[in-house]
Amino acid sequence: MAAPTKRIVTDWDEFTGRFEAVEEVQVRARVGGFVTSVEFRDGAMVKTGDLLYVIDPRPFEAVAKQAEGQLADARAKAELARRELDRSLTLNQSQAVSDSIVDQRRQALQAAHAAQTQAEGALNAAQLNIEFTHVQAPITGRVSRHLVSVGNLVQGDNGASTLLTTIVSMDPIYIYFDMDEATYLKNNRLYFEGKRPSSRDTPNPVQVTLAGEAKPSHDGKMDFLDNRLDASTGTLRSRAVIPNHDLSILPGQFARVRLIGSAPYEALLLPDTAVATDQSRKIVFVVKDDDTVEARPVVLGPLDEGLRVIREGLRAEDRVIVEGLQRARVGAKVSPHPAAQSSGKTGDKT
């Protein structure tokens, strides 16, 4: 026999979620050519800027050399046009050449400058193509396998560029889950009553239990609620962000997500072993003042640190049979003995 435990608890709502990467990138070739080397190990962690592939740069280096020559020629022509304009301006002051000649020389200089700018752009584009032959990791994360091996020809056209590999970020990681409409309405009501902050404005805490685990192993915070409920499922797409420093969680994994579902409140708790089932209702056996047994219907709440929250049906001063329920008979007189105090730490916190 024992009295209910009284303490402050918080309810949690539980959902099934799936992990997804915060960032996911398809690494594609930006220039065409033959792959000369693969610089990463399949499945390894890479950092932003790490070299992944090398595409043969020699054709692009040749184009860059050609562009350098064209730029030098354009600069020389621009310099010649400038000198001819200066001479014509000097001669025009003594009326040795007409204004029309000066205008022609000025237009020739402008055309030479335009050609120089065009040549500079062509050289910059050629140099960019040389840079693009060294394919680098755009984000930090775990790289997939190489999809193109050395010696293969890749395409760099924007519409048909060759996929080389993919990278997903690992830390932190998102977990997406669908909140049912009833839970959303309950949380919304608590928000307007000032009893629970909204996850839209506040990073409410979440706890994550991975497959095969008995209790939560990762903590996180709410990060996103969608702007509408899915009409076909009646659920609200939700997201939390979870630290993944040890990189143990992979995108695509399933997990159980627990989101804070109430303000802290005082509750009465009992061991789950003290609760019996009578057809469709839950009951506990209470020892009355005359030491006779009474079956008391109760409304159960969630488990909290191994003890079951009793929402209705009990008082703090009640004496509850927690052991030997199979011998308890309603109306029978018993000789109650205090039970050993349960630590309440063995069960899952749900």
Coordinates of C-alpha atoms in Angstrom, one line a residue:
M1 CA 0.0 0.0 0.0
A2 CA 1.2 3.5 -0.8
A3 CA 0.0 7.0 -1.2
P4 CA 0.2 8.6 -4.7
T5 CA 3.4 10.5 -5.4
K6 CA 2.8 14.2 -5.9
R7 CA 5.1 16.3 -8.1
I8 CA 5.3 18.8 -10.9
V9 CA 5.1 17.2 -14.4
T10 CA 4.9 18.2 -18.0
D11 CA 2.9 16.4 -20.7
W12 CA 4.6 15.5 -24.0
D13 CA 2.9 14.8 -27.4
E14 CA 4.6 12.0 -29.4
F15 CA 4.9 11.6 -33.1
T16 CA 6.7 9.5 -35.7
G17 CA 9.3 11.5 -37.7
R18 CA 11.9 11.1 -40.3
F19 CA 15.3 12.8 -40.4
E20 CA 16.3 14.9 -43.4
A21 CA 19.5 16.8 -44.1
V22 CA 19.5 20.6 -43.5
E23 CA 21.4 20.9 -46.8
E24 CA 21.6 18.5 -49.7
V25 CA 23.6 19.3 -52.9
Q26 CA 23.9 17.6 -56.2
V27 CA 27.4 18.0 -57.4
R28 CA 27.4 18.4 -61.2
A29 CA 30.0 19.2 -63.8
R30 CA 30.1 22.9 -64.9
V31 CA 32.3 22.2 -67.9
G32 CA 32.6 19.2 -70.2
G33 CA 35.6 17.0 -70.6
F34 CA 37.3 13.8 -69.5
V35 CA 37.7 13.1 -65.8
T36 CA 41.3 12.8 -64.8
S37 CA 41.0 12.1 -61.1
V38 CA 38.6 11.4 -58.3
E39 CA 39.9 13.0 -55.1
F40 CA 37.5 11.7 -52.4
R41 CA 36.7 8.5 -50.6
D42 CA 33.2 7.2 -51.1
G43 CA 31.0 8.0 -48.0
A44 CA 33.7 10.2 -46.4
M45 CA 33.1 13.5 -44.6
V46 CA 34.2 16.5 -46.7
K47 CA 34.5 20.2 -46.0
T48 CA 33.5 23.2 -48.0
G49 CA 36.2 23.7 -50.7
D50 CA 37.6 20.2 -50.6
L51 CA 38.6 18.9 -54.1
L52 CA 36.3 16.2 -55.4
Y53 CA 37.0 15.8 -59.1
V54 CA 39.5 17.0 -61.7
I55 CA 38.4 17.4 -65.3
D56 CA 41.1 17.7 -68.0
P57 CA 41.9 21.4 -68.0
R58 CA 44.2 21.5 -71.1
P59 CA 41.5 22.5 -73.6
F60 CA 40.4 25.4 -71.4
E61 CA 44.0 26.5 -70.8
A62 CA 44.4 26.7 -74.5
V63 CA 41.3 28.8 -74.9
A64 CA 42.6 31.0 -72.1
K65 CA 45.9 31.5 -73.9
Q66 CA 44.0 32.5 -77.0
A67 CA 41.8 34.9 -75.0
E68 CA 45.0 36.5 -73.5
G69 CA 46.3 37.1 -77.0
Q70 CA 43.1 38.6 -78.2
L71 CA 43.1 40.9 -75.1
A72 CA 46.6 42.0 -75.8
D73 CA 45.6 42.8 -79.4
A74 CA 42.6 44.7 -78.3
R75 CA 44.6 46.7 -75.8
A76 CA 47.2 47.6 -78.5
K77 CA 44.4 48.7 -80.9
A78 CA 42.9 50.8 -78.1
E79 CA 46.2 52.5 -77.4
L80 CA 46.7 53.2 -81.2
A81 CA 43.2 54.7 -81.4
R82 CA 43.9 56.9 -78.4
R83 CA 47.1 58.2 -79.9
E84 CA 45.4 58.9 -83.3
L85 CA 42.6 60.8 -81.5
D86 CA 45.2 62.9 -79.5
R87 CA 47.0 63.8 -82.8
S88 CA 43.8 64.7 -84.5
L89 CA 42.7 66.9 -81.6
T90 CA 46.1 68.7 -81.8
L91 CA 45.8 69.2 -85.6
N92 CA 42.2 70.2 -85.3
Q93 CA 43.2 73.2 -83.1
S94 CA 45.2 74.5 -86.1
Q95 CA 42.4 73.4 -88.5
A96 CA 44.7 70.9 -90.2
V97 CA 42.0 68.2 -89.9
S98 CA 38.3 68.6 -89.8
D99 CA 35.9 68.0 -87.0
S100 CA 34.6 65.1 -88.9
I101 CA 38.0 63.4 -88.7
V102 CA 38.1 64.0 -85.0
D103 CA 34.7 62.4 -84.5
Q104 CA 35.7 59.4 -86.5
R105 CA 38.9 59.0 -84.4
R106 CA 36.8 59.4 -81.2
Q107 CA 34.4 56.7 -82.4
A108 CA 37.3 54.4 -83.3
L109 CA 38.7 54.8 -79.7
Q110 CA 35.3 53.9 -78.3
A111 CA 35.0 50.9 -80.5
A112 CA 38.5 49.8 -79.5
H113 CA 37.6 50.2 -75.8
A114 CA 34.5 48.1 -76.4
A115 CA 36.6 45.4 -78.1
Q116 CA 39.0 45.4 -75.2
T117 CA 36.1 45.0 -72.7
Q118 CA 34.8 42.1 -74.7
A119 CA 38.3 40.5 -74.8
E120 CA 38.6 40.9 -71.0
G121 CA 35.2 39.1 -70.6
A122 CA 36.3 36.3 -72.8
L123 CA 39.5 35.8 -70.8
N124 CA 37.6 35.9 -67.5
A125 CA 35.2 33.2 -68.9
A126 CA 38.1 31.1 -70.0
Q127 CA 39.8 31.4 -66.6
L128 CA 36.5 30.5 -64.9
N129 CA 36.2 27.3 -67.0
I130 CA 39.7 26.4 -65.8
E131 CA 38.6 26.8 -62.2
F132 CA 35.5 24.7 -62.9
T133 CA 37.7 21.8 -64.0
H134 CA 38.5 21.4 -60.3
V135 CA 35.2 20.4 -58.8
Q136 CA 35.0 21.4 -55.1
A137 CA 32.6 20.5 -52.3
P138 CA 30.1 23.4 -52.0
I139 CA 29.1 22.4 -48.4
T140 CA 30.4 20.5 -45.4
G141 CA 28.8 17.1 -45.1
R142 CA 29.0 13.4 -46.0
V143 CA 29.6 12.7 -49.7
S144 CA 28.0 9.8 -51.5
R145 CA 29.8 7.4 -53.8
H146 CA 31.4 8.7 -57.0
L147 CA 29.0 8.3 -59.9
V148 CA 31.7 9.0 -62.6
S149 CA 35.1 7.3 -62.7
V150 CA 38.4 8.4 -64.2
G151 CA 38.4 8.4 -68.0
N152 CA 34.7 9.1 -68.5
L153 CA 33.5 12.1 -70.5
V154 CA 31.2 14.4 -68.6
Q155 CA 28.9 17.1 -69.9
G156 CA 28.9 20.6 -68.6
D157 CA 25.9 22.1 -70.3
N158 CA 23.4 23.8 -68.0
G159 CA 20.5 21.7 -69.2
A160 CA 22.3 18.3 -69.3
S161 CA 25.2 18.6 -66.9
T162 CA 26.6 15.3 -65.6
L163 CA 25.7 14.4 -61.9
L164 CA 29.0 13.5 -60.2
T165 CA 27.9 12.8 -56.6
T166 CA 25.7 14.2 -53.8
I167 CA 26.5 15.7 -50.4
V168 CA 24.3 15.9 -47.4
S169 CA 25.0 18.0 -44.3
M170 CA 25.1 16.1 -41.0
D171 CA 25.2 18.5 -38.1
P172 CA 22.7 19.7 -37.2
I173 CA 19.9 17.6 -38.8
Y174 CA 16.2 18.1 -39.3
I175 CA 13.5 15.8 -38.2
Y176 CA 10.1 16.2 -39.9
F177 CA 6.8 14.9 -38.4
D178 CA 3.1 15.4 -39.0
M179 CA 1.1 16.9 -36.1
D180 CA -2.6 15.8 -36.0
E181 CA -5.2 18.5 -36.0
A182 CA -6.4 17.7 -32.5
T183 CA -2.9 18.3 -31.0
Y184 CA -2.5 21.5 -33.0
L185 CA -5.8 22.8 -31.7
K186 CA -4.9 21.9 -28.1
N187 CA -1.6 23.6 -28.4
N188 CA -3.2 26.6 -30.0
R189 CA -5.7 26.9 -27.1
L190 CA -2.9 26.6 -24.6
Y191 CA -1.0 29.4 -26.4
F192 CA -4.0 31.8 -26.3
E193 CA -4.5 30.9 -22.6
G194 CA -0.9 31.8 -21.9
K195 CA 0.0 28.3 -20.7
R196 CA 2.4 27.2 -23.5
P197 CA 4.5 29.2 -26.0
S198 CA 3.8 28.7 -29.7
S199 CA 6.4 26.7 -31.7
R200 CA 6.1 29.3 -34.4
D201 CA 7.7 32.0 -32.2
T202 CA 9.6 29.9 -29.6
P203 CA 12.0 27.0 -30.1
N204 CA 10.1 24.6 -27.9
P205 CA 12.1 21.6 -26.7
V206 CA 11.7 18.2 -28.3
Q207 CA 13.2 14.8 -27.3
V208 CA 14.0 12.1 -29.9
T209 CA 14.0 8.4 -29.4
L210 CA 15.8 6.4 -32.2
A211 CA 14.7 3.0 -33.3
G212 CA 15.7 0.3 -30.9
E213 CA 16.0 2.8 -28.0
A214 CA 13.9 2.7 -24.8
K215 CA 14.2 6.3 -23.9
P216 CA 15.1 9.6 -25.6
S217 CA 18.7 10.0 -26.5
H218 CA 18.8 13.4 -28.4
D219 CA 17.4 16.8 -27.5
G220 CA 16.4 19.5 -30.0
K221 CA 14.2 22.5 -30.6
M222 CA 11.2 23.2 -32.8
D223 CA 12.2 25.1 -35.9
F224 CA 9.2 25.2 -38.3
L225 CA 5.4 24.8 -38.6
D226 CA 3.8 24.8 -42.0
N227 CA 1.3 27.5 -43.0
R228 CA -1.6 25.1 -43.6
L229 CA -2.9 21.6 -42.7
D230 CA -2.8 18.9 -45.3
A231 CA -6.3 18.5 -46.5
S232 CA -5.9 14.8 -47.3
T233 CA -4.4 13.8 -43.9
G234 CA -5.6 16.5 -41.6
T235 CA -2.0 17.0 -40.3
L236 CA 0.4 19.9 -40.0
R237 CA 3.9 19.4 -41.3
S238 CA 6.3 20.3 -38.5
R239 CA 10.1 20.3 -38.1
A240 CA 12.7 20.3 -35.3
V241 CA 16.4 20.7 -35.5
I242 CA 18.6 18.2 -33.7
P243 CA 22.3 18.5 -32.9
N244 CA 24.2 15.6 -34.4
H245 CA 27.8 16.1 -33.2
D246 CA 28.7 12.4 -33.3
L247 CA 27.2 12.0 -36.8
S248 CA 25.3 9.0 -35.6
I249 CA 22.0 10.0 -37.2
L250 CA 21.6 9.7 -40.9
P251 CA 19.0 11.4 -43.2
G252 CA 16.2 9.0 -43.9
Q253 CA 16.1 7.4 -40.4
F254 CA 12.8 7.1 -38.5
A255 CA 12.5 8.2 -34.9
R256 CA 9.9 9.0 -32.2
V257 CA 9.6 12.8 -31.5
R258 CA 8.2 14.1 -28.2
L259 CA 7.1 17.7 -28.2
I260 CA 6.3 19.6 -25.0
G261 CA 2.5 19.5 -24.8
S262 CA 1.5 21.4 -21.6
A263 CA 2.6 23.9 -19.0
P264 CA 4.1 22.3 -15.9
Y265 CA 1.4 21.2 -13.4
E266 CA 1.1 19.3 -10.2
A267 CA 0.0 15.7 -10.6
L268 CA -0.5 12.5 -8.7
L269 CA 1.4 9.5 -9.9
L270 CA 1.4 5.7 -9.2
P271 CA 3.4 2.8 -10.4
D272 CA 1.8 1.2 -13.5
T273 CA 1.5 -2.0 -11.7
A274 CA -1.1 -0.4 -9.4
V275 CA -3.5 0.1 -12.3
A276 CA -6.0 -2.7 -13.2
T277 CA -8.4 -3.0 -16.1
D278 CA -12.2 -3.6 -15.5
Q279 CA -13.7 -4.1 -18.9
S280 CA -13.4 -0.7 -20.6
R281 CA -12.2 1.3 -17.6
K282 CA -9.1 1.6 -15.6
I283 CA -9.3 1.2 -11.8
V284 CA -7.1 1.3 -8.8
F285 CA -7.8 -0.5 -5.5
V286 CA -8.0 2.0 -2.6
V287 CA -8.0 1.0 1.1
K288 CA -10.7 3.0 2.9
D289 CA -10.5 4.2 6.5
D290 CA -12.1 1.0 7.7
D291 CA -9.4 -1.0 5.9
T292 CA -11.9 -2.3 3.3
V293 CA -11.0 -2.3 -0.4
E294 CA -12.7 0.0 -2.9
A295 CA -12.3 -0.1 -6.7
R296 CA -11.8 3.5 -7.8
P297 CA -12.2 4.4 -11.5
V298 CA -9.3 6.6 -12.7
V299 CA -8.4 8.6 -15.8
L300 CA -4.8 7.9 -16.8
G301 CA -2.2 10.3 -18.2
P302 CA 1.2 9.6 -19.6
L303 CA 4.2 8.0 -18.0
D304 CA 6.6 10.3 -16.3
E305 CA 9.9 8.9 -15.1
G306 CA 8.4 5.4 -14.8
L307 CA 5.3 6.5 -12.9
R308 CA 1.8 6.8 -14.4
V309 CA 0.1 10.2 -14.1
I310 CA -3.5 9.9 -12.6
R311 CA -5.5 12.7 -14.0
E312 CA -8.8 12.0 -12.2
G313 CA -10.1 9.7 -9.5
L314 CA -7.5 9.9 -6.8
R315 CA -6.7 12.2 -3.8
A316 CA -3.3 12.8 -2.4
E317 CA -4.3 11.2 0.9
D318 CA -5.7 7.9 -0.6
R319 CA -4.1 4.6 0.3
V320 CA -3.6 2.6 -2.9
I321 CA -2.8 -1.1 -3.2
V322 CA 0.4 -1.3 -5.4
E323 CA 1.3 -5.0 -4.8
G324 CA -0.8 -8.1 -4.7
L325 CA -3.6 -6.8 -6.8
Q326 CA -4.7 -10.3 -7.7
R327 CA -5.6 -10.9 -4.0
A328 CA -7.6 -7.7 -3.6
R329 CA -11.4 -8.1 -3.4
V330 CA -13.8 -5.2 -3.3
G331 CA -15.4 -4.9 0.1
A332 CA -12.9 -7.3 1.7
K333 CA -11.0 -6.2 4.8
V334 CA -7.2 -6.1 4.4
S335 CA -4.2 -5.6 6.6
P336 CA -2.3 -2.9 4.7
H337 CA 1.5 -2.7 4.9
P338 CA 3.5 0.2 3.4
A339 CA 5.2 -0.6 0.1
A340 CA 8.8 0.1 -0.7
Q341 CA 9.0 3.6 -2.2
S342 CA 9.5 3.4 -6.0
S343 CA 12.2 5.5 -7.5
G344 CA 10.2 5.9 -10.6
K345 CA 13.3 6.0 -12.8
T346 CA 13.1 2.7 -14.7
G347 CA 10.4 3.4 -17.3
D348 CA 10.3 5.6 -20.4
K349 CA 9.4 9.2 -20.1
T350 CA 6.4 9.6 -22.4

